[in-house]
PDB file of C-alpha atoms in Angstrom:
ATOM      1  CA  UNK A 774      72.919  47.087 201.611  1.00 45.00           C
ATOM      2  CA  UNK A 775      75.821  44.951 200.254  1.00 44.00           C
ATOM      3  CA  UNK A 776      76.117  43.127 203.615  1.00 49.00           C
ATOM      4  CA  UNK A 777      73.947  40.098 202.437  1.00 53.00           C
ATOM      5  CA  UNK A 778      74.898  40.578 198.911  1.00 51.00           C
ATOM      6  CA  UNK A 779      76.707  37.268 197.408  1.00 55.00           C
ATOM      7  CA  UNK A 780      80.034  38.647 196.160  1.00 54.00           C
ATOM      8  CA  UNK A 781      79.643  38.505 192.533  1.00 82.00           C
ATOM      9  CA  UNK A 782      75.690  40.286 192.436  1.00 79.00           C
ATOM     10  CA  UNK A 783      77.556  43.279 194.453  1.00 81.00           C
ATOM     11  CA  UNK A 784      80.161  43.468 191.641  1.00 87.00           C
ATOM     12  CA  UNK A 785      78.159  44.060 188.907  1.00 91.00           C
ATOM     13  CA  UNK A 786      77.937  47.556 187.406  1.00 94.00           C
ATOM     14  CA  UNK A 787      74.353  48.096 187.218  1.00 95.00           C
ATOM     15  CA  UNK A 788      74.113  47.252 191.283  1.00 95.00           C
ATOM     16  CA  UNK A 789      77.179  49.847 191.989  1.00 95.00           C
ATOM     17  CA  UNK A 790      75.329  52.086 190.236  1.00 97.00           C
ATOM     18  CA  UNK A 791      71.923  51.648 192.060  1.00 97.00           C
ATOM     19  CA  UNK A 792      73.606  52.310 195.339  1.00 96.00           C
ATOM     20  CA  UNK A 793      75.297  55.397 193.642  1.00 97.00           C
ATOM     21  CA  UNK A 794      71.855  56.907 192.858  1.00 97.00           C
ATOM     22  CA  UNK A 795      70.706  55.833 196.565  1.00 96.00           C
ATOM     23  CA  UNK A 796      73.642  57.581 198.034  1.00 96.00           C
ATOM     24  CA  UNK A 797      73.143  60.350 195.689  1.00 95.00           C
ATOM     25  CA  UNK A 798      69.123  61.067 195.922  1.00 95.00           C
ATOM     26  CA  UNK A 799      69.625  60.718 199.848  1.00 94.00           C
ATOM     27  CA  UNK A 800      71.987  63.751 200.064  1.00 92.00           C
ATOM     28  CA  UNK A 801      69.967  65.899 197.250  1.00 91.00           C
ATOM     29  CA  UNK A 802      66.969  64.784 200.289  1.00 89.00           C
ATOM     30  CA  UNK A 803      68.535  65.880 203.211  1.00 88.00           C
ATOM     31  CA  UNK A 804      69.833  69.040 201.519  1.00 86.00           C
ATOM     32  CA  UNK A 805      66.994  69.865 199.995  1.00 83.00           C
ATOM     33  CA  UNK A 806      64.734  69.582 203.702  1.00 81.00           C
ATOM     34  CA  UNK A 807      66.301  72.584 204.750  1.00 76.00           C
ATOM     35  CA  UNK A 808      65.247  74.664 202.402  1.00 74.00           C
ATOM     36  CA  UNK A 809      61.723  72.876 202.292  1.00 74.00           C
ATOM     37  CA  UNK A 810      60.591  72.349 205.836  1.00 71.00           C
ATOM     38  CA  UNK A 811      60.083  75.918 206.476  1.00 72.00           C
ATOM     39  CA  UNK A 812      56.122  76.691 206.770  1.00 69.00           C
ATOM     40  CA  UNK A 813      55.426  79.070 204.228  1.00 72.00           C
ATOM     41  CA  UNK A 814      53.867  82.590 205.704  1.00 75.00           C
ATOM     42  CA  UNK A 815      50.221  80.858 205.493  1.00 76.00           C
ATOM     43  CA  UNK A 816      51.311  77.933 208.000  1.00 70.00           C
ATOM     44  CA  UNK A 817      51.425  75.353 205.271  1.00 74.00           C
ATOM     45  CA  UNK A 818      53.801  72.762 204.337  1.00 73.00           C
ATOM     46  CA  UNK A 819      55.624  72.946 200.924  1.00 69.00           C
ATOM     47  CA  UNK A 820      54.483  70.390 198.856  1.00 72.00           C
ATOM     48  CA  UNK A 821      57.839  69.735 197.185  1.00 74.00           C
ATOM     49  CA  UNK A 822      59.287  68.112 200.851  1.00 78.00           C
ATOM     50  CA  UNK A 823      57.542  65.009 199.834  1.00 79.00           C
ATOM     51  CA  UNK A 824      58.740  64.270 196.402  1.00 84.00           C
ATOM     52  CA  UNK A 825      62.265  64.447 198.112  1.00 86.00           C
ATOM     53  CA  UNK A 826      61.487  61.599 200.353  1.00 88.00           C
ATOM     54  CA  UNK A 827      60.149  60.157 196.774  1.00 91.00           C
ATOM     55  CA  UNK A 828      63.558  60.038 195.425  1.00 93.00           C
ATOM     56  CA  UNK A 829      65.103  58.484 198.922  1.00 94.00           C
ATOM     57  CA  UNK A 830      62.365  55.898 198.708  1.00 95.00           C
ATOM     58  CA  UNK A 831      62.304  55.011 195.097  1.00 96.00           C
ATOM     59  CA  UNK A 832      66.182  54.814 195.024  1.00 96.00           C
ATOM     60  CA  UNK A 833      66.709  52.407 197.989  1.00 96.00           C
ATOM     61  CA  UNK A 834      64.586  49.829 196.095  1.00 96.00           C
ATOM     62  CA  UNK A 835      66.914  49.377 192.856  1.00 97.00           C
ATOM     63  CA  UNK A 836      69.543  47.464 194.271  1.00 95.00           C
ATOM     64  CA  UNK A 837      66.877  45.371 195.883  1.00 95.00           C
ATOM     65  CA  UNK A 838      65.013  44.514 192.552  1.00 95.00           C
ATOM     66  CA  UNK A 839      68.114  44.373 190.719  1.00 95.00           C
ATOM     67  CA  UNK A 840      69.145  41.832 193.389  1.00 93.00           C
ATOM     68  CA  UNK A 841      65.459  39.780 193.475  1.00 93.00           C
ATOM     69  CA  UNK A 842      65.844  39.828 189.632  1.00 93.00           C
ATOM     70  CA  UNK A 843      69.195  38.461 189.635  1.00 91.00           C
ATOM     71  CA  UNK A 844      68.265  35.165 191.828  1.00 90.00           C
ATOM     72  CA  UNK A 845      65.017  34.284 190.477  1.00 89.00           C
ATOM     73  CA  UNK A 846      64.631  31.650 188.859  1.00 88.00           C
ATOM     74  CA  UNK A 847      61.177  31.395 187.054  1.00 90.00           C
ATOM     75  CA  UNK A 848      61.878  34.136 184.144  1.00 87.00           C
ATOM     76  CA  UNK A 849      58.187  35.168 184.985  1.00 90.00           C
ATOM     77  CA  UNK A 850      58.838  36.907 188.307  1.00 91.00           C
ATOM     78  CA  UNK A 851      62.175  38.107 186.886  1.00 92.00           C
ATOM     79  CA  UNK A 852      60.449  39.853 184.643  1.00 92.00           C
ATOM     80  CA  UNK A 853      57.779  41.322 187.441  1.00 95.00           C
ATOM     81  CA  UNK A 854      61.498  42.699 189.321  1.00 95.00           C
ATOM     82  CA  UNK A 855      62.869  44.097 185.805  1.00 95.00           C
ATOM     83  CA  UNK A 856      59.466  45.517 185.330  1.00 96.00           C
ATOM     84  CA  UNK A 857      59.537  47.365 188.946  1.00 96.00           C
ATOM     85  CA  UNK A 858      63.243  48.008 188.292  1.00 96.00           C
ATOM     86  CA  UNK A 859      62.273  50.217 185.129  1.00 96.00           C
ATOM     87  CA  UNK A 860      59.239  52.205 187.300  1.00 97.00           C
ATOM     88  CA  UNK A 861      60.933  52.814 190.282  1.00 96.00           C
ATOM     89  CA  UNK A 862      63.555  54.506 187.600  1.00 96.00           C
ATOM     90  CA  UNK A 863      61.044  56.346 185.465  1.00 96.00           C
ATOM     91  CA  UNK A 864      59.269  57.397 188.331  1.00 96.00           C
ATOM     92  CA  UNK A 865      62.702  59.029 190.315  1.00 96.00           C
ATOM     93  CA  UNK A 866      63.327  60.536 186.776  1.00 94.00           C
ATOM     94  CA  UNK A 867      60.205  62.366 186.753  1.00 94.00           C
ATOM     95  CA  UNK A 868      60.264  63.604 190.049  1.00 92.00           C
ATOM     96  CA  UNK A 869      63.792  64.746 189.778  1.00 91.00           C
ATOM     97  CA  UNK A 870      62.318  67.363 187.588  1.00 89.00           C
ATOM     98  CA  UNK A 871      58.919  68.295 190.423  1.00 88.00           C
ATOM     99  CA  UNK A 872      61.369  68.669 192.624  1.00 87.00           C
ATOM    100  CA  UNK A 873      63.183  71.133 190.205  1.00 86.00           C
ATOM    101  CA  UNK A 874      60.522  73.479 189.989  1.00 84.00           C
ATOM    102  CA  UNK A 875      60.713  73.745 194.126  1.00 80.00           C
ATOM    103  CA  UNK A 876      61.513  76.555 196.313  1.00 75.00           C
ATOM    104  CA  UNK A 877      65.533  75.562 197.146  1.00 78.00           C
ATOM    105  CA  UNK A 878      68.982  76.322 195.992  1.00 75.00           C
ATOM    106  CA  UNK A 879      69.527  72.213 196.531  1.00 75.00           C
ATOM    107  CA  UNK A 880      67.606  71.634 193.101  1.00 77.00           C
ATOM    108  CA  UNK A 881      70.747  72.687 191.159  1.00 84.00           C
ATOM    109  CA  UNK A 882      71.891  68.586 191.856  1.00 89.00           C
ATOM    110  CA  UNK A 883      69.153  67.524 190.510  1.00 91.00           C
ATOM    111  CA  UNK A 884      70.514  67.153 187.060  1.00 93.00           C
ATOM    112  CA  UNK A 885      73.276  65.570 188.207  1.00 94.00           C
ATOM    113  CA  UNK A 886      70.893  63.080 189.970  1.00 95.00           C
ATOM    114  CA  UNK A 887      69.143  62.700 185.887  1.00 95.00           C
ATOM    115  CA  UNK A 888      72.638  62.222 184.210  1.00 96.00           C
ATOM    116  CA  UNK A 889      73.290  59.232 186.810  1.00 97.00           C
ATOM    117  CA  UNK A 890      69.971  57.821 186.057  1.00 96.00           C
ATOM    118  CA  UNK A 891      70.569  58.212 182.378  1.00 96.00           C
ATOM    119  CA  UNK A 892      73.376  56.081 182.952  1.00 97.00           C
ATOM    120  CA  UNK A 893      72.022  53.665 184.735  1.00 97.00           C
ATOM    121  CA  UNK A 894      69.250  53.430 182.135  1.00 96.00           C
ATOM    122  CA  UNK A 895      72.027  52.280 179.734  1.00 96.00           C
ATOM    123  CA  UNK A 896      73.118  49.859 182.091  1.00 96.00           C
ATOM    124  CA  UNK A 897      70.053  48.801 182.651  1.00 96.00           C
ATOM    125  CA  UNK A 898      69.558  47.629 179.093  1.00 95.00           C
ATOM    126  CA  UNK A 899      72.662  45.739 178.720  1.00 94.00           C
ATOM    127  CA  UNK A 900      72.104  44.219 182.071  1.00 93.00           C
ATOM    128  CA  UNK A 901      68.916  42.968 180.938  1.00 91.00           C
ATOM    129  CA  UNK A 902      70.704  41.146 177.536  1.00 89.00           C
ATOM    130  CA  UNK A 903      72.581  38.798 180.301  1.00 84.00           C
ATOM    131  CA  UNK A 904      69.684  37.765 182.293  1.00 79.00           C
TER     132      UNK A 904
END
């Protein structure tokens, strides 16, 4: 991710962060598809396998926004970024807690996965005072 990144937009805390929760929602994913690939006795899916690839998908868009935010220039469409930036979070927060109520012993990291976004939620708002 931080390949293309100009130095100083790959320093900042609320970017280190982002790719924190990626990293972290991407191995709550993969341990979590264990336990919810199996077809239940009927033949059917559990439902809960897709709000993990939720979390993997929501998460590798902050850094992105945060990033798109960062260079705009028209405050307009750096608002539209900020705006995505705070659903992509509320929306990995509330399936944190679907994905709680599934069928796995993996959904014991889920909190920790809440705590991080909690944090990033503060830096979010801070972050958002220097734009």
């Amino acid at each position: 991710m931080s390949s293309n990144t100009p130095l100083n937009l790959s320093e900042l805390p609320i970017y280190k962060k982002a790719v924190e929760i990626f990293t972290l929602s991407q191995n709550i994913s993969s341990y979590l598809n264990h336990d919810l690939s199996v077809l239940k006795n009927d033949g059917t899916e559990d439902s809960s396998i897709y709000f993990s690839g939720d979390i993997v998908q929501q998460s590798v868009s902050l850094a992105p926004e945060i990033l798109n935010a960062e260079l705009e220039r028209y405050s307009e469409r750096k608002y539209k970024h900020i705006a995505s930036l705070k659903r992509l979070t509320n929306m990995l927060y509330k399936n944190s807690y679907r994905l709680e109520r599934s069928n796995s012993n993996g959904k014991d990291f889920l909190p920790i996965l809440r705590s991080e976004l909690k944090k990033f939620k503060k830096l979010q708002r801070t972050w958002l005072l220097t734009l």
